[in-house]
mmCIF file of C-alpha atoms and ligand atoms in Angstrom:
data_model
loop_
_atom_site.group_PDB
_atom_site.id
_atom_site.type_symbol
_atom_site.label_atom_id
_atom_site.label_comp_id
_atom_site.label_asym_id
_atom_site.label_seq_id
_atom_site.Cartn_x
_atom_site.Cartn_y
_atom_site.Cartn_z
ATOM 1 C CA UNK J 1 13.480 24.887 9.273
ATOM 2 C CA UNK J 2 12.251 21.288 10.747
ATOM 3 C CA UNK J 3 12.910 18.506 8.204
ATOM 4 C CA UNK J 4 9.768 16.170 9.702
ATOM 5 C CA UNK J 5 7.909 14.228 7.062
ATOM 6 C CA UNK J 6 4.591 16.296 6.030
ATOM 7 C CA UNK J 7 1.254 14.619 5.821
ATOM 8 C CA UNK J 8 -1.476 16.027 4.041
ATOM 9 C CA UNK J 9 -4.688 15.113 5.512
ATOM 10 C CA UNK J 10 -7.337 15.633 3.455
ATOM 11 C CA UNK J 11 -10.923 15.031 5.439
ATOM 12 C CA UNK J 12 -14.116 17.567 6.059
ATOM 13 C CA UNK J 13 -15.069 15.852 9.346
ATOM 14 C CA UNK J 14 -13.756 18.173 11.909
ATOM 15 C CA UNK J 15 -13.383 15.762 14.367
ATOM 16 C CA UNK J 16 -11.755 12.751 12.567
ATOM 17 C CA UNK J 17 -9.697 15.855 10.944
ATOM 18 C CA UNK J 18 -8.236 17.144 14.585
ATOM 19 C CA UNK J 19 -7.632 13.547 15.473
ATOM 20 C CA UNK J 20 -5.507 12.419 12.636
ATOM 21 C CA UNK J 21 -3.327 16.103 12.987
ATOM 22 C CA UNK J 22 -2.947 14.882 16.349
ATOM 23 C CA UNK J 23 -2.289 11.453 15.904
ATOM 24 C CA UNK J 24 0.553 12.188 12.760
ATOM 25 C CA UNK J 25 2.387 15.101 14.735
ATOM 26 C CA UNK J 26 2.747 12.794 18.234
ATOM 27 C CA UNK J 27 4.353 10.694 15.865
ATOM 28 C CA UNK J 28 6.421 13.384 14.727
ATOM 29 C CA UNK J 29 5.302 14.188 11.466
ATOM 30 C CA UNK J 30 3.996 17.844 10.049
ATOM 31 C CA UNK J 31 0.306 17.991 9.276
ATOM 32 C CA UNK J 32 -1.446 20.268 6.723
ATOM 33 C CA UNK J 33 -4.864 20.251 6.858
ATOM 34 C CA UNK J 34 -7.737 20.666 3.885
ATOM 35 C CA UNK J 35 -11.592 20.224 4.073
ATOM 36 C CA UNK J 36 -12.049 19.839 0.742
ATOM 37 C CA UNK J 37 -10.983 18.247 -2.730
ATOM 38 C CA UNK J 38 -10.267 21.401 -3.841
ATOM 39 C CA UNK J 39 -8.050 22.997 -0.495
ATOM 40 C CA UNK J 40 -6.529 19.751 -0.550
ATOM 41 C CA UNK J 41 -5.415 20.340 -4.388
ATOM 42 C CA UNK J 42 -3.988 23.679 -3.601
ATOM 43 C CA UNK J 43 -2.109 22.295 0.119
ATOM 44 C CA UNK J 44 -0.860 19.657 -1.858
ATOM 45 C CA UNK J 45 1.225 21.639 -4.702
ATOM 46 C CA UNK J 46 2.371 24.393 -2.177
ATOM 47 C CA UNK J 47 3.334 22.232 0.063
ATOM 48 C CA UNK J 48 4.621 19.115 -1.625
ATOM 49 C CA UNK J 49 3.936 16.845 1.224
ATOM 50 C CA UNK J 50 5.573 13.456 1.599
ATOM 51 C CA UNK J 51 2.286 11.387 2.731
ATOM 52 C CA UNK J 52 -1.185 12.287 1.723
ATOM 53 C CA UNK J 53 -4.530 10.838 3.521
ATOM 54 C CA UNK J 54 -7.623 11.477 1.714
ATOM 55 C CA UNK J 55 -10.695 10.688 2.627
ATOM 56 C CA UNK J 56 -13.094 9.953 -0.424
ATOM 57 C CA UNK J 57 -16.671 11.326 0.985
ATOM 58 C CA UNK J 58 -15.512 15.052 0.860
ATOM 59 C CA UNK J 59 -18.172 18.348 0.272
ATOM 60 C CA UNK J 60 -17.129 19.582 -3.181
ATOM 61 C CA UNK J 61 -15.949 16.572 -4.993
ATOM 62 C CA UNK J 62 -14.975 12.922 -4.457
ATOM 63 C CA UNK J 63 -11.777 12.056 -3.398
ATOM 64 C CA UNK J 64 -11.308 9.646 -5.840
ATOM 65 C CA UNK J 65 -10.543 12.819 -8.709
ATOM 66 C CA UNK J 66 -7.821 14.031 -6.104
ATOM 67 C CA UNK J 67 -5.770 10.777 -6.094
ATOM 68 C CA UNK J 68 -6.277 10.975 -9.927
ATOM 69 C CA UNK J 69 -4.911 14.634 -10.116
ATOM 70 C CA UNK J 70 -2.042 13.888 -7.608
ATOM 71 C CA UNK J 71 -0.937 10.505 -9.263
ATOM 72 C CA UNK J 72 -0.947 11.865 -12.931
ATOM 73 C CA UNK J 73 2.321 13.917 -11.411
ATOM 74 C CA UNK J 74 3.510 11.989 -8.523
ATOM 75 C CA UNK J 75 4.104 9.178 -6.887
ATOM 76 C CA UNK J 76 3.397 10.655 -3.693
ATOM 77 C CA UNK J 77 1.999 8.164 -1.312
ATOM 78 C CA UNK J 78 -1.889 8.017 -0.819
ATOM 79 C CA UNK J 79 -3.300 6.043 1.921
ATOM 80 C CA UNK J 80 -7.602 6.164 1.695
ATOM 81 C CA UNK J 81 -9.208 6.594 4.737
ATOM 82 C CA UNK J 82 -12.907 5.895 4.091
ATOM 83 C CA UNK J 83 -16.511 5.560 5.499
ATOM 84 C CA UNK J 84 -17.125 3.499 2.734
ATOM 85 C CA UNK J 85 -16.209 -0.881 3.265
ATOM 86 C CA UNK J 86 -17.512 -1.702 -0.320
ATOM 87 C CA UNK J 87 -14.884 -3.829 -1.909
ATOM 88 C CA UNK J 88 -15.196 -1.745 -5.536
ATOM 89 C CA UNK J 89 -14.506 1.252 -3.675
ATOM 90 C CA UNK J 90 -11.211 -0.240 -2.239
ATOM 91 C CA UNK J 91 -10.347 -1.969 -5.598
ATOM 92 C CA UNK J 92 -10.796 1.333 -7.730
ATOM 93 C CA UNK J 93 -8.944 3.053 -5.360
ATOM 94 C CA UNK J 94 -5.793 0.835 -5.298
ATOM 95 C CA UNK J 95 -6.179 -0.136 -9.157
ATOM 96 C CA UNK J 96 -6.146 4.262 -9.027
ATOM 97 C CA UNK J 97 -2.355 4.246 -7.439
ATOM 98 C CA UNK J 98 -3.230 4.505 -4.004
ATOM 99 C CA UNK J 99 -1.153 3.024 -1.719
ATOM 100 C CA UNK J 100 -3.241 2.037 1.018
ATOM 101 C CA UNK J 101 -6.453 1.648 2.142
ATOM 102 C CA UNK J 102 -7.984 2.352 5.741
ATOM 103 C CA UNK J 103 -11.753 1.721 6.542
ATOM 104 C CA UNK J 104 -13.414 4.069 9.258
ATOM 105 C CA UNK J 105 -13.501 3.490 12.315
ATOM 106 C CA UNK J 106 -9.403 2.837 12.298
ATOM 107 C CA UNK J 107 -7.448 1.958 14.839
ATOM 108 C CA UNK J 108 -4.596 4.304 15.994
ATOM 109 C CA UNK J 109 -1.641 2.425 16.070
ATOM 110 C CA UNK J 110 -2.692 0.619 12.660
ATOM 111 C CA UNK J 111 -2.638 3.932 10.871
ATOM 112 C CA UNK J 112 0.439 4.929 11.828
ATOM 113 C CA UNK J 113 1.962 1.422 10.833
ATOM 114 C CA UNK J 114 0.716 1.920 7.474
ATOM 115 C CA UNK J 115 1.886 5.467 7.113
ATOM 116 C CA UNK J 116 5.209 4.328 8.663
ATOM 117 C CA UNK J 117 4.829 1.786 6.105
ATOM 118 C CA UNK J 118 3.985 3.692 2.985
ATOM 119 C CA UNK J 119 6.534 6.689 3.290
ATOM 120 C CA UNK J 120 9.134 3.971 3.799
ATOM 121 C CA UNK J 121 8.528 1.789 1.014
ATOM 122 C CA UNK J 122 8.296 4.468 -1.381
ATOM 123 C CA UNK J 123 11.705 5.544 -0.625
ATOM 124 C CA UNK J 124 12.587 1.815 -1.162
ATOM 125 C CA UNK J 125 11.133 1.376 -4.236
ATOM 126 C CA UNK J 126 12.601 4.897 -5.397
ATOM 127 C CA UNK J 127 16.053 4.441 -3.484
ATOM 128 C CA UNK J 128 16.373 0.666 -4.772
ATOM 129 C CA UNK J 129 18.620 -1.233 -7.193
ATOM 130 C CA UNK J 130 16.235 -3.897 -9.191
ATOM 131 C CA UNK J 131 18.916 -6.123 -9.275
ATOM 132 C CA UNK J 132 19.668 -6.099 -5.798
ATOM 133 C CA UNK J 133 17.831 -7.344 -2.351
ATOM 134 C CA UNK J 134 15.403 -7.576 -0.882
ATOM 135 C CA UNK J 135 14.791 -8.269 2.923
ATOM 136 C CA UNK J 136 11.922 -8.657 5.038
ATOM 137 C CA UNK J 137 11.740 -10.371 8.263
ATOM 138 C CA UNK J 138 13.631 -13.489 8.158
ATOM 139 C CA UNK J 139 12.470 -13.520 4.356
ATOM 140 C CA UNK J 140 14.815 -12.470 1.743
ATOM 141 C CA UNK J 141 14.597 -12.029 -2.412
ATOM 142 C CA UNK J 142 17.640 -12.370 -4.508
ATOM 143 C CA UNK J 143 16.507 -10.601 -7.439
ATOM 144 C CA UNK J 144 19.650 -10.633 -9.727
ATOM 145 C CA UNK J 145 19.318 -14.882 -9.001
ATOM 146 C CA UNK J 146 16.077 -15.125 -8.658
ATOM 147 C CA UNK J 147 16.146 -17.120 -5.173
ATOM 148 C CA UNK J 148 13.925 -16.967 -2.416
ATOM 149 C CA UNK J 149 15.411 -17.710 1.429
ATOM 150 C CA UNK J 150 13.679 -18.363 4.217
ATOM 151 C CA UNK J 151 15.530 -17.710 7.568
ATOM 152 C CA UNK J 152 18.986 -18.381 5.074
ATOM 153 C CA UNK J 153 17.341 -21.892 3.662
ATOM 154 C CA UNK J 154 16.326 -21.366 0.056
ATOM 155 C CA UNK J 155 12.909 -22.092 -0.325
ATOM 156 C CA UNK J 156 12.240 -23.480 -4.100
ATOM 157 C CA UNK J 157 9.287 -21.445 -6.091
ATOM 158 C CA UNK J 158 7.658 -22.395 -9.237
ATOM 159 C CA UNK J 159 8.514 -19.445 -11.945
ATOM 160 C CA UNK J 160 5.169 -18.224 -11.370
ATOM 161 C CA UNK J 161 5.312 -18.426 -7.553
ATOM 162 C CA UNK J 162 8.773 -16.449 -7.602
ATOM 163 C CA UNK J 163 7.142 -13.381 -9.944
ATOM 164 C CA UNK J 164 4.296 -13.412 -7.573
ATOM 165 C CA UNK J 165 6.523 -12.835 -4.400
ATOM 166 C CA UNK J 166 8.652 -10.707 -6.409
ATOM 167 C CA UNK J 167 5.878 -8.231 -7.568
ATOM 168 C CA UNK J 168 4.654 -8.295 -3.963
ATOM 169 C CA UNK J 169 7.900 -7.225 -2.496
ATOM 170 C CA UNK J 170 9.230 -4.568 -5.261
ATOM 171 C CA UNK J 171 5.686 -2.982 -4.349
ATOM 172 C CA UNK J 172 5.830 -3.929 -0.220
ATOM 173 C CA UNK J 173 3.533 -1.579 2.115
ATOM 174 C CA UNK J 174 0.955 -1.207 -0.701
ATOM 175 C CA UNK J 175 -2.013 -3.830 -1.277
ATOM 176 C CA UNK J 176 -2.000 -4.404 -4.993
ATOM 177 C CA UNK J 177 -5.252 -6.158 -6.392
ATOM 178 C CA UNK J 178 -5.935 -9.354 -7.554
ATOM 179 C CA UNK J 179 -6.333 -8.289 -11.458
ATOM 180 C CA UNK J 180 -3.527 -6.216 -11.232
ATOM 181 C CA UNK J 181 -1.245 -9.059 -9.896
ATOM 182 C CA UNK J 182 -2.506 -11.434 -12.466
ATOM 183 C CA UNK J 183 -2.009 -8.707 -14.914
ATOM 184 C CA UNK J 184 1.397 -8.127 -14.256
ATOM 185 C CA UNK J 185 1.982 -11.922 -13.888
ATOM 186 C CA UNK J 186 0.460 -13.513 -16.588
ATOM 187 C CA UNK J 187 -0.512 -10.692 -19.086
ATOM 188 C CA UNK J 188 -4.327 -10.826 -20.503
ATOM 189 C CA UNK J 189 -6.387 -11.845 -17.298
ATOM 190 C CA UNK J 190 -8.806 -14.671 -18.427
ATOM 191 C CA UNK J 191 -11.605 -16.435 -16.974
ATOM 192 C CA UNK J 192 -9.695 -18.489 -14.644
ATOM 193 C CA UNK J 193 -7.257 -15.983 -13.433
ATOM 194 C CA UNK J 194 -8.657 -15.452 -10.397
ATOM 195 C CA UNK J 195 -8.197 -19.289 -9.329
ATOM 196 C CA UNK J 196 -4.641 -19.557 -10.689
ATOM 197 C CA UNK J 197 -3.434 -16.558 -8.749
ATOM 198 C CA UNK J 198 -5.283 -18.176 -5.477
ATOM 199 C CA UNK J 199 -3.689 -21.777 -6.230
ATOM 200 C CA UNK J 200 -0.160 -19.945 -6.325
ATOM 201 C CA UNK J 201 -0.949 -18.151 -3.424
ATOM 202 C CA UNK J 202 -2.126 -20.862 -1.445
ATOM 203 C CA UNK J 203 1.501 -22.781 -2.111
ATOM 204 C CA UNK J 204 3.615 -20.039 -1.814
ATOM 205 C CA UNK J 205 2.040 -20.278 1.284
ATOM 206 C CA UNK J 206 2.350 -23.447 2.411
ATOM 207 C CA UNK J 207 6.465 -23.106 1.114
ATOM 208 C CA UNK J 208 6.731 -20.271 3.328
ATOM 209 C CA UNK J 209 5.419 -22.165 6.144
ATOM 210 C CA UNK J 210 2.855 -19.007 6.358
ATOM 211 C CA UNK J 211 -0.510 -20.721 8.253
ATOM 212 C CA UNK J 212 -3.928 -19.296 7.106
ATOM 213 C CA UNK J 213 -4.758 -16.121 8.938
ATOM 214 C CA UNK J 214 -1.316 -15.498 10.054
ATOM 215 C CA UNK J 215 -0.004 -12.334 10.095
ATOM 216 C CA UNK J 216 3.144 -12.125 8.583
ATOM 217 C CA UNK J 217 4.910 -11.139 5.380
ATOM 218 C CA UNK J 218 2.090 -11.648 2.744
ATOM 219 C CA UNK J 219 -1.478 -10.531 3.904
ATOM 220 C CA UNK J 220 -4.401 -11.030 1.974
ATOM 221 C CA UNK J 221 -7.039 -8.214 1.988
ATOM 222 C CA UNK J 222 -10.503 -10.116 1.443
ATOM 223 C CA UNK J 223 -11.712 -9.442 -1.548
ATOM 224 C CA UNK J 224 -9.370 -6.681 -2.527
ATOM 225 C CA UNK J 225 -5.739 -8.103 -3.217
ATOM 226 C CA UNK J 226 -2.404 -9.399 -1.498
ATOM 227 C CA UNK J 227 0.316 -6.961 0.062
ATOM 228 C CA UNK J 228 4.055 -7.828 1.296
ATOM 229 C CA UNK J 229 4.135 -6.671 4.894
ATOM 230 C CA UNK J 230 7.518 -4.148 4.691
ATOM 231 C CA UNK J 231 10.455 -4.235 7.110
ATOM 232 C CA UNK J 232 9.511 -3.021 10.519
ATOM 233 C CA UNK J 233 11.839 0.196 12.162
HETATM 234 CA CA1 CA U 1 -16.106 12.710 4.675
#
């Protein structure tokens, strides 16, 4: 019996396929391997693995109708690792459930961060009290209070600005988009949504002392969404 973390990587180029088995067991994780939508269906319910990474350009089917098919009865993490850099594909795919979103060629050492990443946070999100805290970093969320601290100096939020960070952080490792922020924020998205959500942004970062382009705690995927970088191991 091993009790390693299994990955299910789901990709039909042989090469990219052999790397990523290597890659994920180096790191010491299990990977199962499937070629094809349908391989990857039948992997993934016999062997319920913790992590799956699907490619979306696959022989039989797109990828897209596995993610559907696994998130209708889990909330197995799905990281996308794609040819395809067109923003709808990204959007679709997040707005889908998946958790992540990697554009070929990847780097190494940024996949396994955000498999690192994923597994982790879903065990936070499933292991965590709503009403407790949250910690990233020097950053931490008081949820029961609703207080924000910076290094241990509160930093004061606008209602808005607080759901905003909150949302981010109850969902931390995964890039959520920018209409389902605003939907979960303000309700009914309207015209100027889009603007609001980037005026908040833009002071939360300031408040945070975050500079643009910096690295840290709340990244913004171009085009695609914010995500709250998670607490590193
Ligand atoms: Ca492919």
């Amino acid at each position: 019996m091993n009790n390693k973390y299994k990955i299910l990587i789901v990709e039909d180029e042989e090469n990219i396929r052999t790397l990523l088995c290597a890659l994920v067991e180096a790191n010491g994780y299990q990977a199962i391997e499937a070629d094809t939508c349908e391989q990857g269906r039948l992997m993934f319910t016999s062997y319920v693995p913790d992590l799956v990474i699907l490619d979306l350009g696959l022989p039989d089917d797109d990828g897209i109708k596995l993610l559907k098919e696994v998130r209708k009865e889990s909330l197995t993490p799905v990281i996308i690792l794609s040819a395809r850099s067109d923003e709808h594909e990204k959007v679709m795919a997040l707005d889908l459930g998946a958790n992540d979103y990697v554009t070929k060629p990847f780097g190494s050492a940024e996949l396994v961060a955000r498999i690192r990443s994923a597994i982790r946070n879903t065990r936070h999100v499933l292991d965590d009290c709503p009403d407790g805290t949250f910690t990233t970093g020097e950053l931490s969320i008081d949820y029961g209070a609703r207080r924000i601290f910076l290094k241990g100096e509160e930093i004061k939020l606008t209602q808005t600005e607080y759901n905003i960070v909150a949302l981010l952080s109850e969902h931390c490792g995964k890039t959520l988009t920018y209409s389902s922020i605003i939907k979960a924020v303000w309700g009914t998205p309207d015209y100027g949504s889009t603007k609001k959500l980037q005026v908040n942004m833009a002071n939360i970062r300031k408040k945070l002392g975050l500079q643009p382009g910096q690295n840290s705690y709340i990244v913004n995927e171009l085009g695609v969404g914010y995500r709250m970088n998670g607490p590193q191991d």
